[in-house]
Amino acid sequence: MFGEYLLPFLMVMALLLGIFTGYPVAFLLGGIGIMFAIIGDIPMPFVGIVGSRIFGGVIENWLYIAIPLFVFMGLMLEKSGVARRLLLTLQRLFGRVHGGLAISVALLGIVMAASTGIVGASVVMLGLLGLPIMLKQGYKPEMATGIVAASGTLGILIPPSIMLVLMGSILNVSVGALFKAALVPGLMLGVLYIGYLLLVGKIKPEWMPLPDPNALDHDPTPLPIALLRDLVGPVLLIVAVLGSIMMGIATPTEAAAIGAAGAMILALIGGNFNFKNLRDVTYDTSKTTAMILFIVVGAACFSAIFKRLGGDYMILELVDSTGLGPYGLLIMMMLLIFILGFFLEWIEISYVILPLLLPVITLMDFGMGMTQQAFLVWFAILVAINLQTSFLTPPFGYALFYLKGITNGEIPITTIYTSVIPFVLLQLSALILCILFPSIVLWLPGMMPK
């Protein structure tokens, strides 16, 4: 077996070694694919087919247009000032509860996740708005940094999520179905965060003390009216984007365009729509989109050559040799993805690992009467929840780096690492619940219009 699958095995090893050198993954994927096409003496006509597949199947894929639109929407919403006003109002609402400000940050994270879907923007925004106030209020640094990092990562799971758009393409399932399936687990995770904060506030109130009444926002507007005023913009945007997808009115790409336009309108209403902000948002959107699409192109090349060399059969034989049943294989896959999340980004895991596992996934049968599409949706959401931990797990959790960047060295990185441990455990708890009770994931897609 080893001799028969030597080349695909060496491809995987070369990729893993290359990733740890820090070389850009997009060029690694494409370069290794081309190198092993030459080593494996793959006929040039097939290499030409790979090129046409990249330009015809990737570059012309209508679904990928949603990526820059969702990125633009998230970045423009960050500039709109909506988040700051909402946090101040939520602080008034929970001002007399131990951990009230942390709960406000978690709720703002949920609202922003359903409006932006950009983890970096969410973590930075929540950190800049909430972290200084919590630390000034006397919060234990581990509590303050942990809730900011965890709440900021909800945007990768709660739709609209770029991760789910790309997973839909990789697994060949409806992005609309993934959005519907991710909503309940994402909100459940937010509820787990808030429940944990309430519990800690009850057991260790000194970790999250009550604020000085003079430090609260003294907006003369009555609280119910202020809540309505500050929630109406984000809620309308969420309804316009998610509602149009879930009701079957718009495709994800069309809904992304609605969201981008809506974010500009909110920035205009808030007085923050100007040429400088538009230029900065457009520039950052272009960089993020180019990075993602370069990886997609490189992954398409790597995957095609890997399969041509028999890599998919190698994976199947390796899985067969374990002798594990469906749940055993599922746990093994989740453990593999979780461990890789310590070292790799979610997009690298999605485009490198998922295509390798896809032949195995399609053959798994849990005896629950699921259609293959329903099973793939369930599996995709399990992977998405798992990959959310990759933003929080050291040493390369990107949410931790974003947070470290905005603290200006005032909080040690070891404190930030420690702060996320309870939230990683909560994420793993949510993952276990979704494995044990698939209806958490599949209930909403079954209820909504197809």
Tab-separated table of C-alpha atoms in Angstrom:
chain	number	residue	atom	x	y	z
A	1	MET	CA	0.000	0.000	0.000
A	2	PHE	CA	2.774	2.444	0.939
A	3	GLY	CA	4.511	2.087	-2.428
A	4	GLU	CA	1.246	2.437	-4.335
A	5	TYR	CA	0.328	5.684	-2.568
A	6	LEU	CA	3.812	7.104	-2.084
A	7	LEU	CA	3.255	10.253	-4.159
A	8	PRO	CA	-0.037	11.378	-2.557
A	9	PHE	CA	1.468	10.661	0.872
A	10	LEU	CA	4.499	12.810	0.016
A	11	MET	CA	2.152	15.543	-1.253
A	12	VAL	CA	0.443	15.761	2.135
A	13	MET	CA	3.778	15.715	3.994
A	14	ALA	CA	5.218	18.423	1.725
A	15	LEU	CA	2.157	20.589	2.330
A	16	LEU	CA	2.275	20.216	6.115
A	17	LEU	CA	6.003	20.953	6.234
A	18	GLY	CA	5.536	23.929	3.915
A	19	ILE	CA	2.776	25.387	6.066
A	20	PHE	CA	4.984	25.336	9.161
A	21	THR	CA	7.685	27.299	7.304
A	22	GLY	CA	5.285	30.234	7.136
A	23	TYR	CA	5.275	30.342	3.327
A	24	PRO	CA	1.934	31.630	1.889
A	25	VAL	CA	-0.498	28.716	1.717
A	26	ALA	CA	-1.993	29.757	-1.627
A	27	PHE	CA	1.391	29.432	-3.368
A	28	LEU	CA	2.211	26.244	-1.464
A	29	LEU	CA	-0.974	24.531	-2.627
A	30	GLY	CA	-0.547	25.490	-6.264
A	31	GLY	CA	3.227	24.973	-6.314
A	32	ILE	CA	3.110	21.524	-4.713
A	33	GLY	CA	0.321	20.520	-7.094
A	34	ILE	CA	2.372	21.532	-10.136
A	35	MET	CA	5.565	19.961	-8.751
A	36	PHE	CA	3.895	16.585	-8.152
A	37	ALA	CA	2.172	16.747	-11.535
A	38	ILE	CA	5.685	16.794	-13.020
A	39	ILE	CA	7.047	14.126	-10.641
A	40	GLY	CA	4.029	11.890	-11.259
A	41	ASP	CA	4.392	12.340	-15.029
A	42	ILE	CA	0.770	13.447	-15.335
A	43	PRO	CA	-0.139	14.082	-18.999
A	44	MET	CA	-0.249	17.729	-20.029
A	45	PRO	CA	-3.854	17.516	-21.275
A	46	PHE	CA	-4.959	16.744	-17.708
A	47	VAL	CA	-2.971	19.728	-16.392
A	48	GLY	CA	-4.786	21.825	-18.981
A	49	ILE	CA	-8.113	20.502	-17.687
A	50	VAL	CA	-7.090	21.577	-14.167
A	51	GLY	CA	-6.434	25.099	-15.485
A	52	SER	CA	-9.788	25.262	-17.227
A	53	ARG	CA	-11.484	23.940	-14.063
A	54	ILE	CA	-9.902	26.765	-12.045
A	55	PHE	CA	-11.028	29.489	-14.444
A	56	GLY	CA	-14.382	27.900	-15.237
A	57	GLY	CA	-15.296	26.351	-11.901
A	58	VAL	CA	-13.726	28.794	-9.438
A	59	ILE	CA	-13.236	32.212	-10.985
A	60	GLU	CA	-16.645	32.121	-12.707
A	61	ASN	CA	-18.469	30.658	-9.692
A	62	TRP	CA	-21.370	33.023	-8.980
A	63	LEU	CA	-21.399	31.990	-5.311
A	64	TYR	CA	-17.957	33.494	-4.660
A	65	ILE	CA	-19.271	36.980	-5.439
A	66	ALA	CA	-20.914	36.824	-2.012
A	67	ILE	CA	-17.481	36.859	-0.337
A	68	PRO	CA	-16.417	40.460	-1.130
A	69	LEU	CA	-19.980	41.668	-0.569
A	70	PHE	CA	-20.220	40.121	2.909
A	71	VAL	CA	-16.715	41.363	3.774
A	72	PHE	CA	-17.634	44.868	2.587
A	73	MET	CA	-20.848	44.753	4.616
A	74	GLY	CA	-19.020	43.800	7.811
A	75	LEU	CA	-16.263	46.363	7.454
A	76	MET	CA	-18.659	49.162	6.535
A	77	LEU	CA	-20.906	48.320	9.479
A	78	GLU	CA	-17.870	48.620	11.734
A	79	LYS	CA	-17.456	52.216	10.492
A	80	SER	CA	-21.127	53.085	10.966
A	81	GLY	CA	-20.988	53.693	14.742
A	82	VAL	CA	-23.966	51.377	15.337
A	83	ALA	CA	-21.999	49.073	17.660
A	84	ARG	CA	-20.825	51.810	20.012
A	85	ARG	CA	-24.315	53.227	20.518
A	86	LEU	CA	-25.780	49.761	21.088
A	87	LEU	CA	-23.110	48.796	23.661
A	88	LEU	CA	-23.772	51.934	25.705
A	89	THR	CA	-27.499	51.203	25.711
A	90	LEU	CA	-27.000	47.545	26.666
A	91	GLN	CA	-24.706	48.676	29.467
A	92	ARG	CA	-27.575	50.741	30.833
A	93	LEU	CA	-29.856	47.690	30.606
A	94	PHE	CA	-27.514	45.347	32.545
A	95	GLY	CA	-25.762	47.976	34.674
A	96	ARG	CA	-26.987	46.566	37.994
A	97	VAL	CA	-25.992	42.936	37.346
A	98	HIS	CA	-22.587	41.469	38.215
A	99	GLY	CA	-21.021	40.821	34.842
A	100	GLY	CA	-23.573	43.093	33.179
A	101	LEU	CA	-21.017	44.787	30.944
A	102	ALA	CA	-19.584	41.421	29.872
A	103	ILE	CA	-23.125	40.244	29.069
A	104	SER	CA	-23.601	43.434	27.027
A	105	VAL	CA	-20.419	42.621	25.091
A	106	ALA	CA	-21.691	39.061	24.465
A	107	LEU	CA	-25.080	40.333	23.236
A	108	LEU	CA	-23.371	42.900	21.023
A	109	GLY	CA	-21.178	40.086	19.688
A	110	ILE	CA	-24.292	38.095	18.745
A	111	VAL	CA	-25.904	41.081	17.010
A	112	MET	CA	-22.716	41.991	15.173
A	113	ALA	CA	-22.112	38.353	14.209
A	114	ALA	CA	-25.511	38.271	12.505
A	115	SER	CA	-24.655	41.548	10.775
A	116	THR	CA	-20.978	41.250	9.837
A	117	GLY	CA	-19.519	37.732	9.839
A	118	ILE	CA	-15.945	39.123	9.970
A	119	VAL	CA	-14.055	37.800	13.004
A	120	GLY	CA	-11.146	40.243	12.858
A	121	ALA	CA	-13.447	43.265	12.625
A	122	SER	CA	-15.706	41.953	15.417
A	123	VAL	CA	-12.876	41.197	17.871
A	124	VAL	CA	-11.198	44.550	17.277
A	125	MET	CA	-14.491	46.432	17.508
A	126	LEU	CA	-15.608	44.682	20.721
A	127	GLY	CA	-12.129	45.065	22.191
A	128	LEU	CA	-11.862	48.763	21.492
A	129	LEU	CA	-15.388	49.446	22.765
A	130	GLY	CA	-15.725	47.091	25.727
A	131	LEU	CA	-12.270	46.152	27.007
A	132	PRO	CA	-11.163	49.569	28.383
A	133	ILE	CA	-14.512	50.039	30.158
A	134	MET	CA	-14.421	46.560	31.723
A	135	LEU	CA	-10.832	46.957	32.943
A	136	LYS	CA	-11.579	50.435	34.333
A	137	GLN	CA	-14.617	48.970	36.082
A	138	GLY	CA	-12.352	46.464	37.868
A	139	TYR	CA	-13.018	43.311	35.856
A	140	LYS	CA	-10.516	40.504	36.189
A	141	PRO	CA	-8.424	40.726	32.963
A	142	GLU	CA	-9.040	37.036	32.199
A	143	MET	CA	-12.807	37.604	32.206
A	144	ALA	CA	-12.666	40.791	30.145
A	145	THR	CA	-10.351	39.485	27.411
A	146	GLY	CA	-12.000	36.058	27.283
A	147	ILE	CA	-15.504	37.329	26.568
A	148	VAL	CA	-14.247	39.812	23.956
A	149	ALA	CA	-12.312	37.112	22.074
A	150	ALA	CA	-15.099	34.512	22.302
A	151	SER	CA	-17.922	36.896	21.343
A	152	GLY	CA	-15.912	38.183	18.405
A	153	THR	CA	-15.585	34.687	16.940
A	154	LEU	CA	-19.362	34.120	16.779
A	155	GLY	CA	-19.339	35.826	13.391
A	156	ILE	CA	-17.655	32.811	11.806
A	157	LEU	CA	-20.624	30.591	12.766
A	158	ILE	CA	-23.740	32.764	12.975
A	159	PRO	CA	-24.812	33.607	9.419
A	160	PRO	CA	-24.006	35.425	7.235
A	161	SER	CA	-20.651	33.645	7.502
A	162	ILE	CA	-17.896	33.536	4.873
A	163	MET	CA	-16.867	30.142	6.245
A	164	LEU	CA	-20.290	28.688	5.435
A	165	VAL	CA	-20.206	30.179	1.922
A	166	LEU	CA	-16.919	28.407	1.230
A	167	MET	CA	-18.030	25.167	2.894
A	168	GLY	CA	-21.096	25.119	0.675
A	169	SER	CA	-18.814	25.195	-2.337
A	170	ILE	CA	-16.408	22.560	-0.972
A	171	LEU	CA	-19.103	20.074	0.074
A	172	ASN	CA	-21.491	20.949	-2.765
A	173	VAL	CA	-24.425	21.775	-0.482
A	174	SER	CA	-26.799	24.726	-0.424
A	175	VAL	CA	-25.359	27.780	1.325
A	176	GLY	CA	-28.914	28.779	2.253
A	177	ALA	CA	-29.360	25.431	4.032
A	178	LEU	CA	-26.065	25.944	5.881
A	179	PHE	CA	-27.157	29.427	6.981
A	180	LYS	CA	-30.426	28.023	8.342
A	181	ALA	CA	-28.634	25.127	10.060
A	182	ALA	CA	-25.998	27.342	11.711
A	183	LEU	CA	-28.403	29.841	13.247
A	184	VAL	CA	-29.631	27.754	16.214
A	185	PRO	CA	-26.165	26.369	17.182
A	186	GLY	CA	-24.691	29.876	16.899
A	187	LEU	CA	-27.359	31.401	19.142
A	188	MET	CA	-27.032	28.438	21.516
A	189	LEU	CA	-23.333	29.178	21.851
A	190	GLY	CA	-24.095	32.820	22.640
A	191	VAL	CA	-26.563	31.684	25.330
A	192	LEU	CA	-23.882	29.381	26.814
A	193	TYR	CA	-21.500	32.350	27.042
A	194	ILE	CA	-24.119	34.477	28.816
A	195	GLY	CA	-25.048	31.608	31.168
A	196	TYR	CA	-21.372	31.194	32.078
A	197	LEU	CA	-21.060	34.928	32.806
A	198	LEU	CA	-24.146	34.883	35.026
A	199	LEU	CA	-22.783	31.868	36.904
A	200	VAL	CA	-19.363	33.468	37.451
A	201	GLY	CA	-21.043	36.734	38.478
A	202	LYS	CA	-22.973	34.803	41.129
A	203	ILE	CA	-20.037	32.712	42.408
A	204	LYS	CA	-17.210	35.244	42.005
A	205	PRO	CA	-18.823	38.708	41.954
A	206	GLU	CA	-15.455	40.352	42.685
A	207	TRP	CA	-14.226	39.210	39.259
A	208	MET	CA	-16.908	41.331	37.570
A	209	PRO	CA	-17.888	44.137	39.967
A	210	LEU	CA	-20.879	46.413	39.572
A	211	PRO	CA	-20.115	49.712	37.819
A	212	ASP	CA	-19.996	53.097	39.446
A	213	PRO	CA	-23.431	54.618	38.660
A	214	ASN	CA	-21.664	57.788	37.557
A	215	ALA	CA	-19.752	55.766	34.929
A	216	LEU	CA	-22.908	54.614	33.163
A	217	ASP	CA	-24.101	56.338	30.014
A	218	HIS	CA	-26.461	59.164	30.979
A	219	ASP	CA	-28.482	59.278	27.808
A	220	PRO	CA	-31.718	61.105	28.720
A	221	THR	CA	-33.673	58.903	26.309
A	222	PRO	CA	-35.848	56.354	28.178
A	223	LEU	CA	-34.236	52.918	28.069
A	224	PRO	CA	-36.975	51.133	26.033
A	225	ILE	CA	-36.879	53.863	23.390
A	226	ALA	CA	-33.053	53.858	23.351
A	227	LEU	CA	-33.033	50.076	22.869
A	228	LEU	CA	-35.519	50.335	20.035
A	229	ARG	CA	-33.546	53.180	18.448
A	230	ASP	CA	-30.170	51.416	18.592
A	231	LEU	CA	-31.443	47.958	17.656
A	232	VAL	CA	-33.604	48.917	14.704
A	233	GLY	CA	-30.706	49.425	12.265
A	234	PRO	CA	-28.878	46.132	12.896
A	235	VAL	CA	-32.156	44.178	13.141
A	236	LEU	CA	-33.402	45.536	9.817
A	237	LEU	CA	-30.080	44.613	8.228
A	238	ILE	CA	-30.221	41.096	9.711
A	239	VAL	CA	-33.815	40.632	8.530
A	240	ALA	CA	-32.962	41.929	5.061
A	241	VAL	CA	-29.982	39.575	4.655
A	242	LEU	CA	-30.908	36.420	6.578
A	243	GLY	CA	-34.655	36.761	6.149
A	244	SER	CA	-34.406	37.020	2.374
A	245	ILE	CA	-32.213	33.887	2.258
A	246	MET	CA	-34.249	31.793	4.684
A	247	MET	CA	-37.572	32.651	3.082
A	248	GLY	CA	-36.198	31.773	-0.348
A	249	ILE	CA	-36.622	35.319	-1.654
A	250	ALA	CA	-32.940	35.868	-2.494
A	251	THR	CA	-29.841	33.768	-3.069
A	252	PRO	CA	-26.891	34.265	-0.688
A	253	THR	CA	-25.136	36.347	-3.342
A	254	GLU	CA	-28.153	38.603	-3.835
A	255	ALA	CA	-28.634	38.892	-0.070
A	256	ALA	CA	-24.961	39.861	0.298
A	257	ALA	CA	-25.533	42.729	-2.134
A	258	ILE	CA	-28.546	43.831	-0.072
A	259	GLY	CA	-26.373	43.704	3.058
A	260	ALA	CA	-23.567	45.752	1.504
A	261	ALA	CA	-26.052	48.435	0.435
A	262	GLY	CA	-27.748	48.352	3.855
A	263	ALA	CA	-24.424	48.799	5.682
A	264	MET	CA	-23.684	51.887	3.576
A	265	ILE	CA	-27.115	53.297	4.407
A	266	LEU	CA	-26.508	52.758	8.148
A	267	ALA	CA	-23.112	54.470	7.869
A	268	LEU	CA	-24.770	57.347	6.009
A	269	ILE	CA	-27.472	57.699	8.681
A	270	GLY	CA	-24.817	57.614	11.405
A	271	GLY	CA	-22.824	60.369	9.669
A	272	ASN	CA	-19.815	58.105	9.074
A	273	PHE	CA	-20.115	57.572	5.340
A	274	ASN	CA	-17.315	59.526	3.668
A	275	PHE	CA	-14.684	59.021	0.992
A	276	LYS	CA	-11.944	57.994	3.445
A	277	ASN	CA	-14.049	55.275	5.073
A	278	LEU	CA	-15.268	54.043	1.678
A	279	ARG	CA	-11.679	53.888	0.396
A	280	ASP	CA	-10.406	52.056	3.493
A	281	VAL	CA	-13.267	49.542	3.448
A	282	THR	CA	-12.858	48.888	-0.281
A	283	TYR	CA	-9.108	48.400	0.103
A	284	ASP	CA	-9.463	45.960	3.040
A	285	THR	CA	-12.243	44.109	1.209
A	286	SER	CA	-9.990	43.687	-1.839
A	287	LYS	CA	-7.122	42.323	0.281
A	288	THR	CA	-9.316	39.823	2.132
A	289	THR	CA	-11.067	38.639	-1.035
A	290	ALA	CA	-7.787	38.251	-2.942
A	291	MET	CA	-6.313	36.180	-0.105
A	292	ILE	CA	-9.315	33.860	0.001
A	293	LEU	CA	-9.549	33.393	-3.774
A	294	PHE	CA	-5.806	32.735	-4.118
A	295	ILE	CA	-6.185	29.895	-1.606
A	296	VAL	CA	-9.254	28.591	-3.456
A	297	VAL	CA	-7.332	28.526	-6.755
A	298	GLY	CA	-4.293	26.845	-5.167
A	299	ALA	CA	-6.519	24.301	-3.410
A	300	ALA	CA	-8.292	23.449	-6.681
A	301	CYS	CA	-4.934	22.663	-8.283
A	302	PHE	CA	-3.680	20.641	-5.291
A	303	SER	CA	-6.912	18.663	-4.956
A	304	ALA	CA	-7.115	17.741	-8.653
A	305	ILE	CA	-3.510	16.469	-8.779
A	306	PHE	CA	-3.869	14.675	-5.432
A	307	LYS	CA	-6.920	12.759	-6.671
A	308	ARG	CA	-5.234	11.990	-9.992
A	309	LEU	CA	-2.377	10.350	-8.064
A	310	GLY	CA	-4.844	8.199	-6.104
A	311	GLY	CA	-4.976	10.260	-2.924
A	312	ASP	CA	-8.714	9.756	-2.404
A	313	TYR	CA	-8.270	5.959	-2.480
A	314	MET	CA	-5.374	6.267	-0.029
A	315	ILE	CA	-7.618	8.105	2.450
A	316	LEU	CA	-10.374	5.487	2.063
A	317	GLU	CA	-7.978	2.610	2.715
A	318	LEU	CA	-6.507	4.374	5.755
A	319	VAL	CA	-9.998	4.870	7.179
A	320	ASP	CA	-10.982	1.255	6.468
A	321	SER	CA	-7.865	0.054	8.277
A	322	THR	CA	-8.938	1.784	11.526
A	323	GLY	CA	-11.960	-0.507	11.899
A	324	LEU	CA	-13.957	2.310	13.528
A	325	GLY	CA	-17.714	2.706	13.145
A	326	PRO	CA	-19.419	5.923	11.946
A	327	TYR	CA	-19.343	7.666	15.342
A	328	GLY	CA	-15.765	6.573	15.943
A	329	LEU	CA	-14.733	8.023	12.581
A	330	LEU	CA	-16.665	11.216	13.274
A	331	ILE	CA	-14.921	11.677	16.623
A	332	MET	CA	-11.546	10.972	14.999
A	333	MET	CA	-12.233	13.601	12.316
A	334	MET	CA	-13.388	16.181	14.868
A	335	LEU	CA	-10.298	15.514	17.003
A	336	LEU	CA	-8.043	15.887	13.952
A	337	ILE	CA	-9.664	19.201	12.984
A	338	PHE	CA	-9.488	20.470	16.575
A	339	ILE	CA	-5.756	19.669	16.854
A	340	LEU	CA	-4.997	21.215	13.452
A	341	GLY	CA	-6.836	24.341	14.619
A	342	PHE	CA	-3.990	24.992	17.072
A	343	PHE	CA	-1.633	25.550	14.137
A	344	LEU	CA	-3.644	26.292	10.980
A	345	GLU	CA	-6.261	28.836	9.910
A	346	TRP	CA	-9.840	27.747	9.272
A	347	ILE	CA	-9.542	28.425	5.538
A	348	GLU	CA	-6.478	26.165	5.258
A	349	ILE	CA	-8.244	23.363	7.122
A	350	SER	CA	-11.390	23.826	5.026
A	351	TYR	CA	-9.630	23.665	1.679
A	352	VAL	CA	-6.971	21.098	2.530
A	353	ILE	CA	-8.591	18.691	5.005
A	354	LEU	CA	-12.273	18.685	3.957
A	355	PRO	CA	-11.590	17.667	0.315
A	356	LEU	CA	-9.400	14.823	1.641
A	357	LEU	CA	-12.160	13.648	3.990
A	358	LEU	CA	-15.025	14.110	1.515
A	359	PRO	CA	-14.815	10.557	0.004
A	360	VAL	CA	-15.084	9.134	3.532
A	361	ILE	CA	-17.852	11.499	4.614
A	362	THR	CA	-20.123	10.562	1.710
A	363	LEU	CA	-19.926	6.850	2.663
A	364	MET	CA	-20.763	7.285	6.358
A	365	ASP	CA	-24.151	6.013	7.557
A	366	PHE	CA	-25.412	6.791	11.066
A	367	GLY	CA	-28.696	4.955	10.598
A	368	MET	CA	-30.787	8.044	11.363
A	369	GLY	CA	-32.643	8.152	8.077
A	370	MET	CA	-30.901	11.344	6.909
A	371	THR	CA	-30.596	12.137	3.238
A	372	GLN	CA	-27.018	12.646	2.068
A	373	GLN	CA	-27.632	16.403	1.736
A	374	ALA	CA	-28.954	16.605	5.312
A	375	PHE	CA	-25.970	14.616	6.547
A	376	LEU	CA	-23.530	16.928	4.731
A	377	VAL	CA	-25.267	19.980	6.217
A	378	TRP	CA	-25.005	18.447	9.711
A	379	PHE	CA	-21.354	17.540	9.187
A	380	ALA	CA	-20.524	21.009	7.837
A	381	ILE	CA	-21.991	22.701	10.925
A	382	LEU	CA	-20.071	20.335	13.229
A	383	VAL	CA	-16.873	21.299	11.396
A	384	ALA	CA	-17.800	24.998	11.571
A	385	ILE	CA	-18.310	24.848	15.356
A	386	ASN	CA	-15.031	22.969	15.667
A	387	LEU	CA	-13.178	25.464	13.489
A	388	GLN	CA	-14.474	28.329	15.591
A	389	THR	CA	-12.161	27.067	18.336
A	390	SER	CA	-9.181	27.579	15.991
A	391	PHE	CA	-9.553	31.341	16.503
A	392	LEU	CA	-9.119	30.899	20.267
A	393	THR	CA	-6.601	28.073	20.653
A	394	PRO	CA	-2.951	29.066	21.169
A	395	PRO	CA	-0.366	29.436	19.846
A	396	PHE	CA	-1.859	30.693	16.555
A	397	GLY	CA	-5.425	31.686	17.472
A	398	TYR	CA	-6.035	34.802	15.392
A	399	ALA	CA	-8.580	36.284	17.824
A	400	LEU	CA	-5.834	36.200	20.462
A	401	PHE	CA	-3.473	38.121	18.186
A	402	TYR	CA	-6.137	40.708	17.363
A	403	LEU	CA	-6.781	41.156	21.074
A	404	LYS	CA	-3.087	41.385	21.905
A	405	GLY	CA	-2.717	44.061	19.241
A	406	ILE	CA	-5.355	46.371	20.704
A	407	THR	CA	-4.135	46.046	24.326
A	408	ASN	CA	-0.786	47.689	23.439
A	409	GLY	CA	1.111	45.229	25.615
A	410	GLU	CA	-0.810	46.140	28.786
A	411	ILE	CA	-2.132	42.573	29.165
A	412	PRO	CA	0.378	39.669	28.915
A	413	ILE	CA	-0.253	37.144	26.163
A	414	THR	CA	-0.295	34.381	28.811
A	415	THR	CA	-3.293	36.089	30.438
A	416	ILE	CA	-5.074	36.212	27.088
A	417	TYR	CA	-4.280	32.518	26.486
A	418	THR	CA	-5.676	31.594	29.903
A	419	SER	CA	-8.810	33.710	29.421
A	420	VAL	CA	-10.148	31.683	26.489
A	421	ILE	CA	-9.966	28.212	28.123
A	422	PRO	CA	-13.542	28.290	29.558
A	423	PHE	CA	-14.934	29.523	26.243
A	424	VAL	CA	-13.140	26.821	24.241
A	425	LEU	CA	-14.687	24.278	26.631
A	426	LEU	CA	-18.115	25.854	26.033
A	427	GLN	CA	-17.578	25.590	22.275
A	428	LEU	CA	-16.641	21.925	22.603
A	429	SER	CA	-19.743	21.397	24.753
A	430	ALA	CA	-21.867	22.910	21.965
A	431	LEU	CA	-20.138	20.605	19.482
A	432	ILE	CA	-20.929	17.534	21.600
A	433	LEU	CA	-24.578	18.600	21.948
A	434	CYS	CA	-24.899	18.980	18.172
A	435	ILE	CA	-23.354	15.528	17.645
A	436	LEU	CA	-25.685	13.888	20.171
A	437	PHE	CA	-28.773	15.816	19.025
A	438	PRO	CA	-28.614	16.423	15.242
A	439	SER	CA	-32.039	18.080	15.413
A	440	ILE	CA	-30.357	21.172	16.921
A	441	VAL	CA	-28.752	21.639	13.518
A	442	LEU	CA	-31.410	20.209	11.217
A	443	TRP	CA	-34.615	21.507	12.820
A	444	LEU	CA	-34.628	24.966	11.241
A	445	PRO	CA	-33.702	23.840	7.684
A	446	GLY	CA	-36.586	21.365	7.902
A	447	MET	CA	-39.019	24.082	8.986
A	448	MET	CA	-38.063	26.793	6.470
A	449	PRO	CA	-38.993	26.922	2.767
A	450	LYS	CA	-36.639	24.971	0.533
